[in-house]
């Protein structure tokens, strides 16, 4: 139940959408619309630098105010919640502007291009009751991941021992012909950052903190600055060992997270989202059938989705509590990815917590590594 002191009690949360592109139109707006039907939210404004796009977006959805300028929208509309679906290099500035205007933020993955950017955002959050900035990691949400997270936390299947985390997708040459793709500055990273982040984030959400990573990266097919495939070995604090693969070179596309525990294997196989039926639990031979039935009881099916996460976020706002996927909980997959790149480019084992201010990987995922960092732009004579 909302606290009586909540600034949102007894009224709808006033939301604004920044970015009227594919994800704004396809995921943010439908989730907000559904919660509006339930009396939770109302969408008061949308922003995009493309004037025609944002005006069409507002007209189609009945949103009263279209803007091309984020700061003007924030000043005039004072929304309670801002959703951000713009390219990753804009996430830091737009999130900070929204927090400073007093709005909670729900920003798309990948969160920001570096840990330094993430920490700068965290420094702008409220200290007691918000506003907070959370990252869209919709695969953590829904009945499947909630059930398995609880089983793993309660250790009912025994200790987790071995894990696999696989994002093996396929992107062709035409995909990388778009100028902003494949570049650190504009895409933020390669498939580890742009594609595999969802699976790695889910693995961390299920298994808890990692402790060290050893990785390799390759540029095998595409004419890109970043990698087009990476592999990593990750040790978790609880002792489990995991392999991670992030590829855009794999014609047979699949997303998979698998955890072998002492008494059962849990496996999720999907592509871009999961429901209860995508999870499989295979017991060790001696486990009683009633126990197996209890493990396999996922409850009513709530597929992973933007809606499932937004519903929890709105509840956190009403309770004045830090939402999941914000702060340290929202930073964890970015830290693992940063460490994956550092390990791959320096041929070393990287430990959690070691990348901080002064480390070149703190401010840039390529870490200025020879052969990986962008070439210096030629100086133009005056
Ligand atoms: N959670 C997921 O599963 C998922 C899926 C796809 C994309 N994404 C993420 O969503 C984000 C956007 O991706 P997309 O596919 O929607 O891209 P897109 O290009 O379709 O949309 C981005 C929109 O941002 C607008 N924009 C650019 N600069 C702006 C500015 N300064 N102010 C306001 N608007 C601006 C563009 O005009 C465009 O309409 C990316 O971070 C992407 O990784 C997440």
Short mmCIF file of C-alpha atoms and ligand atoms in Angstrom, two decimals:
data_model
loop_
_atom_site.label_atom_id
_atom_site.label_comp_id
_atom_site.label_asym_id
_atom_site.label_seq_id
_atom_site.Cartn_x
_atom_site.Cartn_y
_atom_site.Cartn_z
CA UNK A 1 0.00 0.00 0.00
CA UNK A 2 1.24 3.51 -0.76
CA UNK A 3 2.49 5.45 2.23
CA UNK A 4 0.13 8.29 3.14
CA UNK A 5 3.11 10.66 2.85
CA UNK A 6 3.77 9.65 -0.77
CA UNK A 7 3.59 12.64 -3.12
CA UNK A 8 1.76 10.32 -5.52
CA UNK A 9 -0.93 9.01 -3.17
CA UNK A 10 -4.47 9.44 -4.40
CA UNK A 11 -3.48 10.49 -7.89
CA UNK A 12 -2.04 9.28 -11.18
CA UNK A 13 1.70 9.43 -11.82
CA UNK A 14 2.37 12.02 -14.54
CA UNK A 15 4.76 10.48 -17.06
CA UNK A 16 6.69 11.87 -20.03
CA UNK A 17 8.29 9.82 -22.80
CA UNK A 18 11.66 10.92 -24.23
CA UNK A 19 12.37 9.25 -27.58
CA UNK A 20 9.51 8.52 -29.96
CA UNK A 21 11.48 5.88 -31.88
CA UNK A 22 11.18 2.09 -31.98
CA UNK A 23 11.37 1.37 -28.25
CA UNK A 24 9.38 4.45 -27.19
CA UNK A 25 6.60 3.56 -29.57
CA UNK A 26 6.77 -0.23 -29.27
CA UNK A 27 7.39 -0.69 -25.52
CA UNK A 28 7.33 2.47 -23.35
CA UNK A 29 4.04 3.84 -24.63
CA UNK A 30 2.15 0.50 -24.53
CA UNK A 31 3.30 -0.17 -20.96
CA UNK A 32 2.33 3.35 -19.83
CA UNK A 33 -0.99 3.08 -21.65
CA UNK A 34 -1.81 -0.18 -19.91
CA UNK A 35 -1.04 1.32 -16.50
CA UNK A 36 -3.10 4.37 -17.45
CA UNK A 37 -6.07 2.04 -18.07
CA UNK A 38 -5.54 0.76 -14.53
CA UNK A 39 -5.62 4.32 -13.18
CA UNK A 40 -1.91 4.37 -12.25
CA UNK A 41 -0.39 6.75 -14.80
CA UNK A 42 -1.13 9.42 -17.37
CA UNK A 43 1.20 10.43 -20.19
CA UNK A 44 1.42 14.21 -20.18
CA UNK A 45 4.15 14.81 -22.79
CA UNK A 46 6.59 13.30 -25.27
CA UNK A 47 9.91 14.60 -26.59
CA UNK A 48 11.92 13.82 -29.71
CA UNK A 49 14.31 15.92 -31.77
CA UNK A 50 12.31 14.76 -34.78
CA UNK A 51 9.38 17.19 -34.67
CA UNK A 52 7.21 15.28 -37.13
CA UNK A 53 7.82 11.99 -35.32
CA UNK A 54 6.91 13.35 -31.88
CA UNK A 55 3.84 15.17 -33.16
CA UNK A 56 2.59 11.99 -34.86
CA UNK A 57 3.37 9.99 -31.70
CA UNK A 58 1.36 12.39 -29.54
CA UNK A 59 -1.52 12.64 -31.99
CA UNK A 60 -1.87 8.86 -32.26
CA UNK A 61 -1.70 8.30 -28.49
CA UNK A 62 -3.72 11.34 -27.40
CA UNK A 63 -0.73 12.83 -25.53
CA UNK A 64 -1.42 16.54 -24.96
CA UNK A 65 2.08 18.05 -25.29
CA UNK A 66 4.78 17.39 -27.93
CA UNK A 67 8.28 18.84 -27.45
CA UNK A 68 11.60 18.80 -29.27
CA UNK A 69 13.52 20.04 -26.21
CA UNK A 70 13.90 17.94 -23.03
CA UNK A 71 14.65 20.83 -20.67
CA UNK A 72 11.71 22.88 -21.89
CA UNK A 73 9.40 19.89 -21.40
CA UNK A 74 10.73 19.32 -17.87
CA UNK A 75 10.31 22.99 -16.94
CA UNK A 76 6.80 23.31 -18.32
CA UNK A 77 5.31 19.90 -17.44
CA UNK A 78 7.16 18.93 -14.22
CA UNK A 79 6.51 15.18 -14.79
CA UNK A 80 6.80 12.67 -11.92
CA UNK A 81 8.36 10.03 -14.17
CA UNK A 82 10.41 10.23 -17.35
CA UNK A 83 11.04 7.25 -19.62
CA UNK A 84 14.09 7.49 -21.88
CA UNK A 85 14.35 5.61 -25.18
CA UNK A 86 17.04 7.57 -26.98
CA UNK A 87 20.52 6.40 -28.13
CA UNK A 88 22.85 5.47 -25.22
CA UNK A 89 25.19 8.47 -25.52
CA UNK A 90 22.27 10.75 -24.57
CA UNK A 91 21.18 8.77 -21.51
CA UNK A 92 23.46 10.48 -18.96
CA UNK A 93 22.55 14.07 -19.81
CA UNK A 94 18.83 13.35 -20.15
CA UNK A 95 18.70 11.33 -16.92
CA UNK A 96 20.54 14.04 -14.97
CA UNK A 97 18.21 16.75 -16.33
CA UNK A 98 15.16 14.73 -15.33
CA UNK A 99 16.47 13.98 -11.81
CA UNK A 100 17.33 17.65 -11.29
CA UNK A 101 13.76 18.50 -12.29
CA UNK A 102 12.54 16.13 -9.58
CA UNK A 103 11.41 13.29 -11.89
CA UNK A 104 12.05 9.58 -11.40
CA UNK A 105 13.70 8.01 -14.45
CA UNK A 106 13.31 4.76 -16.32
CA UNK A 107 16.09 4.68 -18.92
CA UNK A 108 16.77 2.10 -21.62
CA UNK A 109 19.73 -0.23 -21.64
CA UNK A 110 22.62 0.01 -22.23
CA UNK A 111 22.52 2.44 -19.30
CA UNK A 112 25.38 4.80 -20.22
CA UNK A 113 28.71 4.45 -22.05
CA UNK A 114 30.90 4.14 -18.91
CA UNK A 115 30.97 3.53 -15.15
CA UNK A 116 32.01 7.17 -14.72
CA UNK A 117 28.77 8.22 -16.44
CA UNK A 118 26.77 5.85 -14.25
CA UNK A 119 28.32 7.18 -11.05
CA UNK A 120 27.63 10.76 -12.16
CA UNK A 121 23.95 9.86 -12.47
CA UNK A 122 23.84 8.16 -9.08
CA UNK A 123 25.26 11.31 -7.50
CA UNK A 124 22.17 13.21 -8.72
CA UNK A 125 19.61 10.85 -7.20
CA UNK A 126 17.62 11.81 -4.13
CA UNK A 127 18.91 10.43 -0.84
CA UNK A 128 15.64 9.69 0.93
CA UNK A 129 12.60 8.57 -1.04
CA UNK A 130 13.80 9.55 -4.51
CA UNK A 131 13.85 10.57 -7.20
CA UNK A 132 15.78 7.53 -8.40
CA UNK A 133 16.98 6.49 -11.88
CA UNK A 134 16.40 2.88 -12.92
CA UNK A 135 17.52 0.99 -16.01
CA UNK A 136 15.26 -1.03 -18.31
CA UNK A 137 16.25 -4.67 -17.79
CA UNK A 138 12.89 -6.26 -18.52
CA UNK A 139 14.20 -9.85 -18.58
CA UNK A 140 14.63 -9.75 -14.79
CA UNK A 141 10.89 -9.26 -14.41
CA UNK A 142 7.94 -11.62 -14.83
CA UNK A 143 7.00 -14.88 -13.11
CA UNK A 144 9.82 -17.07 -14.50
CA UNK A 145 12.78 -15.05 -13.31
CA UNK A 146 11.04 -14.22 -10.01
CA UNK A 147 10.41 -17.91 -9.28
CA UNK A 148 13.93 -19.04 -10.20
CA UNK A 149 15.55 -16.15 -8.33
CA UNK A 150 13.70 -17.29 -5.21
CA UNK A 151 14.63 -20.96 -5.70
CA UNK A 152 18.27 -20.00 -6.09
CA UNK A 153 18.24 -17.60 -3.13
CA UNK A 154 16.63 -20.21 -0.87
CA UNK A 155 19.13 -22.86 -2.08
CA UNK A 156 16.32 -25.42 -2.33
CA UNK A 157 18.08 -26.94 -5.38
CA UNK A 158 21.38 -26.84 -3.52
CA UNK A 159 24.34 -24.60 -4.28
CA UNK A 160 24.67 -23.16 -7.81
CA UNK A 161 27.85 -24.61 -9.32
CA UNK A 162 28.10 -24.11 -13.09
CA UNK A 163 26.39 -21.55 -15.34
CA UNK A 164 26.16 -20.67 -19.03
CA UNK A 165 25.08 -17.30 -20.34
CA UNK A 166 24.63 -17.18 -24.07
CA UNK A 167 23.57 -14.41 -26.41
CA UNK A 168 24.27 -15.85 -29.85
CA UNK A 169 22.48 -13.61 -32.33
CA UNK A 170 22.97 -12.73 -36.01
CA UNK A 171 23.44 -9.27 -37.49
CA UNK A 172 24.32 -8.89 -41.16
CA UNK A 173 26.47 -6.39 -43.04
CA UNK A 174 23.48 -4.15 -43.78
CA UNK A 175 22.86 -3.86 -40.01
CA UNK A 176 26.38 -2.49 -39.54
CA UNK A 177 26.16 -0.23 -42.61
CA UNK A 178 24.23 2.27 -40.42
CA UNK A 179 27.00 4.78 -39.54
CA UNK A 180 26.46 4.92 -35.74
CA UNK A 181 26.64 1.14 -35.28
CA UNK A 182 29.85 -0.67 -34.43
CA UNK A 183 31.45 2.47 -32.95
CA UNK A 184 32.35 3.06 -29.32
CA UNK A 185 31.35 6.71 -29.42
CA UNK A 186 27.86 6.20 -30.81
CA UNK A 187 26.80 2.60 -30.10
CA UNK A 188 28.60 2.46 -26.75
CA UNK A 189 30.17 -0.97 -27.36
CA UNK A 190 29.85 -4.19 -29.32
CA UNK A 191 27.54 -7.16 -28.67
CA UNK A 192 28.69 -7.48 -25.04
CA UNK A 193 27.22 -4.04 -24.35
CA UNK A 194 24.44 -3.74 -26.90
CA UNK A 195 23.08 -7.31 -27.12
CA UNK A 196 24.46 -9.62 -24.41
CA UNK A 197 23.82 -7.15 -21.59
CA UNK A 198 20.28 -8.49 -21.05
CA UNK A 199 21.41 -12.10 -20.50
CA UNK A 200 24.39 -11.10 -18.34
CA UNK A 201 22.17 -8.84 -16.28
CA UNK A 202 19.71 -11.69 -15.74
CA UNK A 203 22.51 -14.08 -14.77
CA UNK A 204 23.75 -11.58 -12.18
CA UNK A 205 20.23 -11.02 -10.93
CA UNK A 206 19.86 -14.77 -10.41
CA UNK A 207 23.31 -15.65 -9.07
CA UNK A 208 24.33 -12.53 -7.15
CA UNK A 209 27.69 -10.76 -7.17
CA UNK A 210 30.54 -11.90 -9.44
CA UNK A 211 34.11 -11.77 -8.19
CA UNK A 212 36.44 -12.13 -11.22
CA UNK A 213 36.38 -12.35 -15.00
CA UNK A 214 38.76 -13.56 -17.70
CA UNK A 215 37.72 -12.71 -21.27
CA UNK A 216 38.56 -12.65 -24.98
CA UNK A 217 37.13 -10.47 -27.75
CA UNK A 218 37.30 -10.81 -31.51
CA UNK A 219 36.49 -8.80 -34.60
CA UNK A 220 35.92 -11.70 -36.95
CA UNK A 221 33.46 -10.59 -39.63
CA UNK A 222 32.27 -7.02 -39.49
CA UNK A 223 34.09 -3.80 -40.33
CA UNK A 224 33.56 -2.29 -36.87
CA UNK A 225 35.62 -0.50 -34.18
CA UNK A 226 34.17 -2.67 -31.42
CA UNK A 227 34.23 -6.48 -31.15
CA UNK A 228 31.66 -8.65 -32.92
CA UNK A 229 32.10 -11.58 -30.52
CA UNK A 230 33.33 -12.01 -26.96
CA UNK A 231 33.69 -14.91 -24.56
CA UNK A 232 34.32 -14.81 -20.82
CA UNK A 233 34.82 -16.99 -17.77
CA UNK A 234 33.23 -15.53 -14.65
CA UNK A 235 33.65 -16.62 -11.03
CA UNK A 236 30.85 -15.71 -8.64
CA UNK A 237 31.22 -14.84 -4.96
CA UNK A 238 29.16 -17.94 -4.12
CA UNK A 239 31.80 -20.06 -5.89
CA UNK A 240 29.86 -20.81 -9.10
CA UNK A 241 31.77 -20.69 -12.41
CA UNK A 242 30.10 -19.35 -15.56
CA UNK A 243 30.87 -19.12 -19.26
CA UNK A 244 29.54 -16.15 -21.21
CA UNK A 245 29.24 -15.78 -25.00
CA UNK A 246 28.10 -12.58 -26.72
CA UNK A 247 27.95 -12.90 -30.51
CA UNK A 248 26.30 -11.28 -33.51
CA UNK A 249 27.79 -13.94 -35.81
CA UNK A 250 25.47 -16.87 -35.02
CA UNK A 251 22.87 -17.82 -37.70
CA UNK A 252 21.02 -20.12 -35.27
CA UNK A 253 19.97 -17.38 -32.86
CA UNK A 254 19.28 -18.09 -29.21
CA UNK A 255 19.40 -16.45 -25.78
CA UNK A 256 20.13 -18.87 -22.98
CA UNK A 257 20.84 -18.84 -19.25
CA UNK A 258 21.54 -22.16 -17.58
CA UNK A 259 22.47 -22.84 -13.98
CA UNK A 260 23.51 -26.27 -12.70
CA UNK A 261 22.85 -26.59 -8.97
CA UNK A 262 23.64 -29.58 -6.75
CA UNK A 263 20.12 -31.04 -7.10
CA UNK A 264 18.80 -29.61 -10.40
CA UNK A 265 19.61 -27.77 -13.61
CA UNK A 266 17.57 -24.66 -14.45
CA UNK A 267 17.60 -23.55 -18.05
CA UNK A 268 15.96 -20.61 -19.83
CA UNK A 269 15.91 -20.71 -23.64
CA UNK A 270 14.33 -17.84 -25.56
CA UNK A 271 15.25 -15.02 -27.93
CA UNK A 272 13.95 -11.58 -26.94
CA UNK A 273 11.65 -12.35 -24.00
CA UNK A 274 10.43 -15.27 -21.90
CA UNK A 275 7.33 -16.84 -20.37
CA UNK A 276 7.00 -19.72 -17.87
CA UNK A 277 7.13 -22.32 -20.67
CA UNK A 278 10.63 -21.15 -21.68
CA UNK A 279 12.09 -22.36 -18.36
CA UNK A 280 13.04 -25.99 -17.80
CA UNK A 281 14.00 -27.60 -14.51
CA UNK A 282 15.77 -30.97 -14.68
CA UNK A 283 16.26 -32.70 -11.33
CA UNK A 284 19.16 -34.90 -10.26
CA UNK A 285 18.13 -38.61 -10.21
CA UNK A 286 17.34 -38.94 -6.50
CA UNK A 287 15.04 -35.92 -6.07
CA UNK A 288 11.47 -36.85 -4.93
CA UNK A 289 8.75 -36.12 -7.49
CA UNK A 290 6.78 -33.84 -5.10
CA UNK A 291 9.88 -31.67 -4.76
CA UNK A 292 10.29 -31.51 -8.54
CA UNK A 293 6.62 -30.54 -8.93
CA UNK A 294 7.08 -27.70 -6.44
CA UNK A 295 10.16 -26.42 -8.29
CA UNK A 296 8.24 -26.54 -11.58
CA UNK A 297 5.27 -24.58 -10.20
CA UNK A 298 5.96 -21.11 -11.59
CA UNK A 299 2.50 -19.79 -10.69
CA UNK A 300 0.38 -17.64 -13.04
CA UNK A 301 2.31 -16.78 -16.20
CA UNK A 302 3.65 -13.22 -16.27
CA UNK A 303 5.98 -12.94 -19.29
CA UNK A 304 9.08 -10.77 -19.01
CA UNK A 305 8.21 -7.35 -20.42
CA UNK A 306 8.56 -3.62 -20.11
CA UNK A 307 5.10 -3.65 -18.51
CA UNK A 308 6.16 -6.09 -15.78
CA UNK A 309 9.11 -3.87 -14.84
CA UNK A 310 7.18 -0.59 -15.08
CA UNK A 311 4.48 -1.98 -12.81
CA UNK A 312 7.09 -2.60 -10.10
CA UNK A 313 8.68 0.79 -10.67
CA UNK A 314 5.36 2.59 -10.19
CA UNK A 315 4.81 0.61 -6.98
CA UNK A 316 8.27 1.68 -5.76
CA UNK A 317 7.44 5.31 -6.54
CA UNK A 318 4.25 5.12 -4.52
CA UNK A 319 6.15 3.48 -1.65
CA UNK A 320 8.99 6.03 -1.87
CA UNK A 321 11.48 3.16 -2.19
CA UNK A 322 14.51 2.68 -4.40
CA UNK A 323 13.34 0.55 -7.36
CA UNK A 324 15.09 -2.60 -8.48
CA UNK A 325 17.53 -2.09 -11.35
CA UNK A 326 18.65 1.28 -9.99
CA UNK A 327 21.78 2.32 -8.08
CA UNK A 328 24.25 -0.53 -7.36
CA UNK A 329 21.64 -3.06 -8.58
CA UNK A 330 21.38 -1.25 -11.93
CA UNK A 331 25.19 -0.84 -12.21
CA UNK A 332 26.19 -4.47 -11.79
CA UNK A 333 25.98 -5.65 -15.42
CA UNK A 334 27.74 -2.49 -16.68
CA UNK A 335 30.60 -3.22 -14.27
CA UNK A 336 30.87 -6.83 -15.48
CA UNK A 337 30.89 -5.69 -19.13
CA UNK A 338 33.54 -3.06 -18.40
CA UNK A 339 35.65 -5.72 -16.71
CA UNK A 340 35.06 -8.12 -19.62
CA UNK A 341 36.49 -5.55 -22.04
CA UNK A 342 39.41 -4.71 -19.75
CA UNK A 343 40.26 -8.38 -19.35
CA UNK A 344 40.01 -9.05 -23.08
CA UNK A 345 42.08 -6.03 -24.11
CA UNK A 346 44.78 -6.35 -21.41
CA UNK A 347 44.93 -10.15 -21.22
CA UNK A 348 44.47 -10.11 -17.45
CA UNK A 349 42.01 -11.32 -14.83
CA UNK A 350 39.85 -8.43 -13.61
CA UNK A 351 38.28 -8.38 -10.16
CA UNK A 352 34.99 -6.74 -9.19
CA UNK A 353 35.53 -3.30 -7.71
CA UNK A 354 38.97 -2.69 -9.22
CA UNK A 355 37.82 -0.34 -12.02
CA UNK A 356 37.45 3.10 -10.47
CA UNK A 357 38.55 6.69 -11.11
CA UNK A 358 42.01 6.78 -12.71
CA UNK A 359 41.55 3.46 -14.52
CA UNK A 360 41.23 4.09 -18.28
CA UNK A 361 38.33 1.62 -18.43
CA UNK A 362 36.39 3.72 -15.90
CA UNK A 363 35.79 6.43 -18.48
CA UNK A 364 35.80 4.43 -21.75
CA UNK A 365 34.95 0.78 -22.38
CA UNK A 366 37.81 0.48 -24.90
CA UNK A 367 40.24 1.71 -22.22
CA UNK A 368 42.34 3.38 -24.96
CA UNK A 369 43.66 -0.10 -25.77
CA UNK A 370 45.82 -0.25 -28.90
CA UNK A 371 43.95 -1.95 -31.72
CA UNK A 372 40.59 -1.39 -30.04
CA UNK A 373 40.33 2.30 -29.18
CA UNK A 374 39.16 4.56 -32.01
CA UNK A 375 41.99 5.94 -34.15
CA UNK A 376 42.93 9.52 -33.25
CA UNK A 377 41.11 11.91 -35.58
CA UNK A 378 43.61 13.63 -37.88
CA UNK A 379 44.21 17.22 -36.88
CA UNK A 380 42.69 19.65 -39.32
CA UNK A 381 45.23 22.45 -40.06
CA UNK A 382 43.98 25.90 -39.08
N1 LIG B 1 15.02 -3.08 -23.72
C1 LIG B 1 15.13 -3.59 -24.95
O1 LIG B 1 14.92 -4.78 -25.17
C2 LIG B 1 15.52 -2.68 -26.08
C3 LIG B 1 15.22 -3.04 -27.40
C4 LIG B 1 15.57 -2.14 -28.42
C5 LIG B 1 16.22 -0.96 -28.13
N2 LIG B 1 16.53 -0.66 -26.83
C6 LIG B 1 17.26 0.57 -26.48
O2 LIG B 1 16.42 1.71 -26.65
C7 LIG B 1 17.21 2.85 -27.01
C8 LIG B 1 16.63 3.46 -28.29
O3 LIG B 1 16.65 2.46 -29.32
P1 LIG B 1 15.60 2.51 -30.53
O4 LIG B 1 15.78 1.21 -31.23
O5 LIG B 1 14.26 2.91 -30.05
O6 LIG B 1 16.23 3.68 -31.41
P2 LIG B 1 15.46 4.63 -32.45
O7 LIG B 1 16.52 5.24 -33.28
O8 LIG B 1 14.34 3.90 -33.12
O9 LIG B 1 14.77 5.75 -31.52
C9 LIG B 1 15.52 6.73 -30.85
C10 LIG B 1 14.74 8.03 -30.87
O10 LIG B 1 15.48 9.01 -30.12
C11 LIG B 1 15.32 10.25 -30.80
N3 LIG B 1 16.36 11.19 -30.38
C12 LIG B 1 17.64 11.25 -30.80
N4 LIG B 1 18.26 12.27 -30.18
C13 LIG B 1 17.37 12.83 -29.35
C14 LIG B 1 17.42 13.94 -28.44
N5 LIG B 1 18.56 14.64 -28.26
N6 LIG B 1 16.32 14.24 -27.75
C15 LIG B 1 15.15 13.54 -27.91
N7 LIG B 1 15.06 12.51 -28.78
C16 LIG B 1 16.15 12.15 -29.47
C17 LIG B 1 15.40 9.87 -32.26
O11 LIG B 1 14.90 10.88 -33.11
C18 LIG B 1 14.57 8.60 -32.28
O12 LIG B 1 13.21 8.86 -32.53
C19 LIG B 1 18.65 2.33 -27.13
O13 LIG B 1 19.35 2.56 -25.93
C20 LIG B 1 18.46 0.83 -27.37
O14 LIG B 1 19.57 0.04 -26.95
C21 LIG B 1 16.17 -1.49 -25.82
#
